[in-house]
């Protein structure tokens, strides 16, 4: 197993230990194109849950309708779970290739 594969998969698995921070460091330090590609993709996937949390907090302060807020939280939670699982799957796929 090559170091590039391990670094690429760690960018996705960093959702467990250093989301957003580890892929940024890898992106700027490692000069391999494949690792940079996976680091960029994992940065975007780590940003999605953060952005949904910000949108959910804005919805709480802006909207006054309880049902819309509850539906928003359900959708944001579902998106966060999907992104989390996607990171795990992508990390495993990169290791297997």
CSV table of N, CA and C in Angstrom, one decimal:
chain,number,residue,atom,x,y,z
A,1,UNK,N,0.9,-1.2,0.0
A,1,UNK,CA,0.0,0.0,0.0
A,1,UNK,C,0.9,1.2,0.0
A,2,UNK,N,0.6,2.2,-0.9
A,2,UNK,CA,1.4,3.3,-1.0
A,2,UNK,C,1.1,4.4,0.0
A,3,UNK,N,2.0,5.3,0.2
A,3,UNK,CA,1.8,6.4,1.2
A,3,UNK,C,0.7,7.4,0.6
A,4,UNK,N,0.7,7.5,-0.7
A,4,UNK,CA,-0.3,8.4,-1.3
A,4,UNK,C,-1.8,7.9,-1.0
A,5,UNK,N,-2.0,6.6,-1.1
A,5,UNK,CA,-3.3,6.1,-0.8
A,5,UNK,C,-3.7,6.3,0.6
A,6,UNK,N,-2.7,6.1,1.5
A,6,UNK,CA,-3.0,6.3,2.9
A,6,UNK,C,-3.3,7.7,3.2
A,7,UNK,N,-2.6,8.6,2.7
A,7,UNK,CA,-2.8,10.1,2.9
A,7,UNK,C,-4.2,10.5,2.3
A,8,UNK,N,-4.5,10.0,1.1
A,8,UNK,CA,-5.8,10.3,0.5
A,8,UNK,C,-6.9,9.8,1.3
A,9,UNK,N,-6.8,8.6,1.8
A,9,UNK,CA,-7.9,8.0,2.6
A,9,UNK,C,-8.0,8.7,4.0
A,10,UNK,N,-6.9,9.1,4.6
A,10,UNK,CA,-6.9,9.8,5.8
A,10,UNK,C,-7.6,11.2,5.7
A,11,UNK,N,-7.5,11.8,4.5
A,11,UNK,CA,-8.3,13.0,4.4
A,11,UNK,C,-9.8,12.8,4.6
A,12,UNK,N,-10.3,11.7,4.1
A,12,UNK,CA,-11.7,11.4,4.2
A,12,UNK,C,-12.0,10.9,5.7
A,13,UNK,N,-11.1,10.1,6.2
A,13,UNK,CA,-11.3,9.6,7.6
A,13,UNK,C,-11.0,10.6,8.6
A,14,UNK,N,-10.5,11.8,8.3
A,14,UNK,CA,-10.3,12.9,9.2
A,14,UNK,C,-11.6,13.4,9.8
A,15,UNK,N,-12.7,13.0,9.2
A,15,UNK,CA,-14.0,13.4,9.8
A,15,UNK,C,-14.1,12.9,11.2
A,16,UNK,N,-13.3,11.9,11.6
A,16,UNK,CA,-13.3,11.4,13.0
A,16,UNK,C,-12.4,12.1,13.9
A,17,UNK,N,-11.3,12.7,13.4
A,17,UNK,CA,-10.3,13.3,14.3
A,17,UNK,C,-10.0,14.7,14.1
A,18,UNK,N,-10.0,15.2,12.9
A,18,UNK,CA,-9.7,16.6,12.6
A,18,UNK,C,-10.4,17.1,11.3
A,19,UNK,N,-11.7,17.1,11.3
A,19,UNK,CA,-12.3,17.5,10.1
A,19,UNK,C,-11.9,18.9,9.6
A,20,UNK,N,-11.8,19.1,8.3
A,20,UNK,CA,-11.4,20.3,7.7
A,20,UNK,C,-9.9,20.7,7.9
A,21,UNK,N,-9.4,20.5,9.1
A,21,UNK,CA,-8.0,20.9,9.3
A,21,UNK,C,-7.0,20.0,8.7
A,22,UNK,N,-7.2,18.7,8.8
A,22,UNK,CA,-6.2,17.7,8.3
A,22,UNK,C,-6.2,17.8,6.7
A,23,UNK,N,-7.3,17.8,6.0
A,23,UNK,CA,-7.3,17.9,4.6
A,23,UNK,C,-6.6,19.2,4.1
A,24,UNK,N,-6.8,20.3,4.8
A,24,UNK,CA,-6.2,21.5,4.3
A,24,UNK,C,-4.6,21.4,4.5
A,25,UNK,N,-4.2,20.9,5.6
A,25,UNK,CA,-2.7,20.7,5.8
A,25,UNK,C,-2.2,19.8,4.7
A,26,UNK,N,-2.9,18.7,4.4
A,26,UNK,CA,-2.4,17.7,3.4
A,26,UNK,C,-2.4,18.4,2.0
A,27,UNK,N,-3.4,19.2,1.7
A,27,UNK,CA,-3.5,19.9,0.4
A,27,UNK,C,-2.3,20.8,0.2
A,28,UNK,N,-1.9,21.5,1.2
A,28,UNK,CA,-0.8,22.5,1.0
A,28,UNK,C,0.6,21.9,1.2
A,29,UNK,N,0.7,20.7,1.9
A,29,UNK,CA,2.0,20.1,2.1
A,29,UNK,C,2.4,19.1,1.1
A,30,UNK,N,1.4,18.2,0.7
A,30,UNK,CA,1.7,17.1,-0.2
A,30,UNK,C,1.6,17.6,-1.6
A,31,UNK,N,2.5,17.3,-2.4
A,31,UNK,CA,2.6,17.8,-3.8
A,31,UNK,C,2.1,16.8,-4.8
A,32,UNK,N,1.6,15.6,-4.4
A,32,UNK,CA,1.0,14.6,-5.3
A,32,UNK,C,-0.3,15.1,-5.8
A,33,UNK,N,-0.6,14.9,-7.1
A,33,UNK,CA,-1.9,15.4,-7.7
A,33,UNK,C,-3.1,14.6,-7.2
A,34,UNK,N,-2.9,13.3,-7.1
A,34,UNK,CA,-4.0,12.4,-6.6
A,34,UNK,C,-4.4,12.8,-5.1
A,35,UNK,N,-3.4,13.0,-4.3
A,35,UNK,CA,-3.6,13.3,-2.9
A,35,UNK,C,-4.3,14.7,-2.8
A,36,UNK,N,-3.8,15.6,-3.6
A,36,UNK,CA,-4.4,17.0,-3.6
A,36,UNK,C,-5.9,16.9,-4.1
A,37,UNK,N,-6.2,16.0,-5.1
A,37,UNK,CA,-7.5,15.9,-5.5
A,37,UNK,C,-8.4,15.4,-4.4
A,38,UNK,N,-8.0,14.3,-3.7
A,38,UNK,CA,-8.8,13.8,-2.6
A,38,UNK,C,-8.9,14.7,-1.4
A,39,UNK,N,-7.8,15.5,-1.2
A,39,UNK,CA,-7.9,16.5,-0.1
A,39,UNK,C,-8.9,17.6,-0.4
A,40,UNK,N,-9.0,18.0,-1.7
A,40,UNK,CA,-10.0,19.1,-2.0
A,40,UNK,C,-11.4,18.5,-1.9
A,41,UNK,N,-11.6,17.3,-2.3
A,41,UNK,CA,-12.9,16.7,-2.2
A,41,UNK,C,-13.3,16.5,-0.7
A,42,UNK,N,-12.4,16.1,0.1
A,42,UNK,CA,-12.7,15.9,1.5
A,42,UNK,C,-12.9,17.3,2.2
A,43,UNK,N,-12.2,18.3,1.8
A,43,UNK,CA,-12.5,19.6,2.4
A,43,UNK,C,-13.9,20.1,2.1
A,44,UNK,N,-14.4,19.9,0.9
A,44,UNK,CA,-15.8,20.2,0.5
A,44,UNK,C,-16.7,19.4,1.3
A,45,UNK,N,-16.5,18.1,1.4
A,45,UNK,CA,-17.4,17.3,2.2
A,45,UNK,C,-17.4,17.5,3.7
A,46,UNK,N,-16.3,18.1,4.2
A,46,UNK,CA,-16.2,18.5,5.6
A,46,UNK,C,-16.9,19.8,5.8
A,47,UNK,N,-16.9,20.6,4.8
A,47,UNK,CA,-17.6,21.9,4.9
A,47,UNK,C,-19.1,21.9,4.9
A,48,UNK,N,-19.7,20.9,4.2
A,48,UNK,CA,-21.1,20.8,4.1
A,48,UNK,C,-21.8,20.7,5.4
A,49,UNK,N,-21.4,19.9,6.4
A,49,UNK,CA,-22.1,19.9,7.7
A,49,UNK,C,-22.0,21.2,8.4
A,50,UNK,N,-20.8,21.8,8.3
A,50,UNK,CA,-20.6,23.1,9.0
A,50,UNK,C,-21.5,24.1,8.4
A,51,UNK,N,-21.7,24.2,7.1
A,51,UNK,CA,-22.6,25.1,6.5
A,51,UNK,C,-24.0,24.9,6.8
A,52,UNK,N,-24.4,23.6,6.9
A,52,UNK,CA,-25.8,23.3,7.3
A,52,UNK,C,-26.1,23.7,8.7
A,53,UNK,N,-25.1,23.6,9.6
A,53,UNK,CA,-25.3,24.1,11.0
A,53,UNK,C,-25.5,25.6,11.0
A,54,UNK,N,-24.7,26.3,10.2
A,54,UNK,CA,-24.9,27.7,10.2
A,54,UNK,C,-26.3,28.1,9.6
A,55,UNK,N,-26.7,27.4,8.6
A,55,UNK,CA,-28.0,27.7,8.0
A,55,UNK,C,-29.1,27.3,9.0
A,56,UNK,N,-29.0,26.3,9.8
A,56,UNK,CA,-30.0,25.9,10.8
A,56,UNK,C,-30.0,27.0,11.9
A,57,UNK,N,-28.9,27.5,12.3
A,57,UNK,CA,-28.9,28.5,13.3
A,57,UNK,C,-29.5,29.8,12.8
A,58,UNK,N,-29.3,30.1,11.5
A,58,UNK,CA,-29.9,31.3,10.9
A,58,UNK,C,-31.4,31.1,10.9
A,59,UNK,N,-31.8,29.9,10.5
A,59,UNK,CA,-33.3,29.6,10.4
A,59,UNK,C,-34.0,29.8,11.8
A,60,UNK,N,-33.3,29.4,12.8
A,60,UNK,CA,-33.9,29.6,14.2
A,60,UNK,C,-34.1,31.1,14.5
A,61,UNK,N,-33.2,31.9,14.2
A,61,UNK,CA,-33.3,33.3,14.5
A,61,UNK,C,-34.2,34.1,13.5
A,62,UNK,N,-34.3,33.7,12.3
A,62,UNK,CA,-35.0,34.4,11.3
A,62,UNK,C,-36.5,33.9,11.3
A,63,UNK,N,-36.7,32.6,11.2
A,63,UNK,CA,-38.0,32.1,11.1
A,63,UNK,C,-38.7,31.9,12.5
A,64,UNK,N,-40.0,32.1,12.4
A,64,UNK,CA,-40.7,32.0,13.7
A,64,UNK,C,-41.7,30.8,13.7
A,65,UNK,N,-41.7,30.0,12.6
A,65,UNK,CA,-42.6,28.9,12.4
A,65,UNK,C,-41.9,27.7,12.9
A,66,UNK,N,-42.5,27.0,13.9
A,66,UNK,CA,-41.9,25.8,14.5
A,66,UNK,C,-41.8,24.6,13.6
A,67,UNK,N,-42.8,24.4,12.7
A,67,UNK,CA,-42.7,23.3,11.8
A,67,UNK,C,-41.6,23.4,10.8
A,68,UNK,N,-41.4,24.5,10.3
A,68,UNK,CA,-40.3,24.7,9.3
A,68,UNK,C,-39.0,24.5,10.0
A,69,UNK,N,-38.8,24.9,11.2
A,69,UNK,CA,-37.6,24.7,11.9
A,69,UNK,C,-37.3,23.2,12.2
A,70,UNK,N,-38.4,22.5,12.6
A,70,UNK,CA,-38.2,21.1,12.8
A,70,UNK,C,-37.9,20.3,11.5
A,71,UNK,N,-38.6,20.7,10.4
A,71,UNK,CA,-38.3,20.0,9.2
A,71,UNK,C,-36.9,20.4,8.7
A,72,UNK,N,-36.5,21.6,8.9
A,72,UNK,CA,-35.1,22.0,8.6
A,72,UNK,C,-34.1,21.2,9.3
A,73,UNK,N,-34.3,21.0,10.6
A,73,UNK,CA,-33.3,20.3,11.4
A,73,UNK,C,-33.3,18.8,11.0
A,74,UNK,N,-34.4,18.2,10.6
A,74,UNK,CA,-34.5,16.9,10.1
A,74,UNK,C,-33.7,16.8,8.8
A,75,UNK,N,-33.9,17.7,7.9
A,75,UNK,CA,-33.2,17.7,6.6
A,75,UNK,C,-31.7,17.9,6.8
A,76,UNK,N,-31.3,18.8,7.7
A,76,UNK,CA,-29.9,19.1,7.9
A,76,UNK,C,-29.2,17.9,8.6
A,77,UNK,N,-29.9,17.3,9.5
A,77,UNK,CA,-29.4,16.1,10.2
A,77,UNK,C,-29.2,14.9,9.2
A,78,UNK,N,-30.1,14.7,8.4
A,78,UNK,CA,-30.0,13.7,7.3
A,78,UNK,C,-28.9,14.0,6.4
A,79,UNK,N,-28.7,15.2,6.0
A,79,UNK,CA,-27.6,15.5,5.1
A,79,UNK,C,-26.2,15.3,5.8
A,80,UNK,N,-26.2,15.6,7.1
A,80,UNK,CA,-24.9,15.4,7.8
A,80,UNK,C,-24.6,14.0,8.0
A,81,UNK,N,-25.6,13.1,8.2
A,81,UNK,CA,-25.3,11.7,8.3
A,81,UNK,C,-24.9,11.1,7.0
A,82,UNK,N,-25.5,11.6,5.9
A,82,UNK,CA,-25.1,11.1,4.5
A,82,UNK,C,-23.7,11.5,4.2
A,83,UNK,N,-23.3,12.7,4.5
A,83,UNK,CA,-22.0,13.2,4.3
A,83,UNK,C,-21.0,12.4,5.1
A,84,UNK,N,-21.3,12.1,6.4
A,84,UNK,CA,-20.4,11.4,7.2
A,84,UNK,C,-20.2,10.0,6.7
A,85,UNK,N,-21.3,9.3,6.3
A,85,UNK,CA,-21.1,8.0,5.7
A,85,UNK,C,-20.4,8.0,4.4
A,86,UNK,N,-20.6,9.1,3.6
A,86,UNK,CA,-19.9,9.2,2.3
A,86,UNK,C,-18.4,9.3,2.5
A,87,UNK,N,-18.0,10.0,3.5
A,87,UNK,CA,-16.6,10.2,3.8
A,87,UNK,C,-16.0,8.8,4.2
A,88,UNK,N,-16.7,8.0,5.0
A,88,UNK,CA,-16.2,6.7,5.3
A,88,UNK,C,-16.1,5.8,4.1
A,89,UNK,N,-17.1,5.8,3.3
A,89,UNK,CA,-17.1,5.0,2.0
A,89,UNK,C,-16.0,5.4,1.1
A,90,UNK,N,-15.8,6.7,0.9
A,90,UNK,CA,-14.7,7.2,0.0
A,90,UNK,C,-13.3,6.8,0.6
A,91,UNK,N,-13.2,6.9,1.9
A,91,UNK,CA,-11.9,6.5,2.5
A,91,UNK,C,-11.6,5.1,2.3
A,92,UNK,N,-12.6,4.2,2.4
A,92,UNK,CA,-12.4,2.8,2.1
A,92,UNK,C,-12.1,2.5,0.7
A,93,UNK,N,-12.8,3.2,-0.2
A,93,UNK,CA,-12.6,3.0,-1.7
A,93,UNK,C,-11.2,3.4,-2.1
A,94,UNK,N,-10.7,4.5,-1.5
A,94,UNK,CA,-9.4,4.9,-1.9
A,94,UNK,C,-8.3,3.9,-1.4
A,95,UNK,N,-8.5,3.4,-0.2
A,95,UNK,CA,-7.6,2.4,0.3
A,95,UNK,C,-7.6,1.1,-0.5
A,96,UNK,N,-8.8,0.7,-1.0
A,96,UNK,CA,-8.9,-0.5,-1.8
A,96,UNK,C,-8.3,-0.5,-3.2
A,97,UNK,N,-8.3,0.7,-3.8
A,97,UNK,CA,-7.8,0.9,-5.2
A,97,UNK,C,-6.3,0.7,-5.2
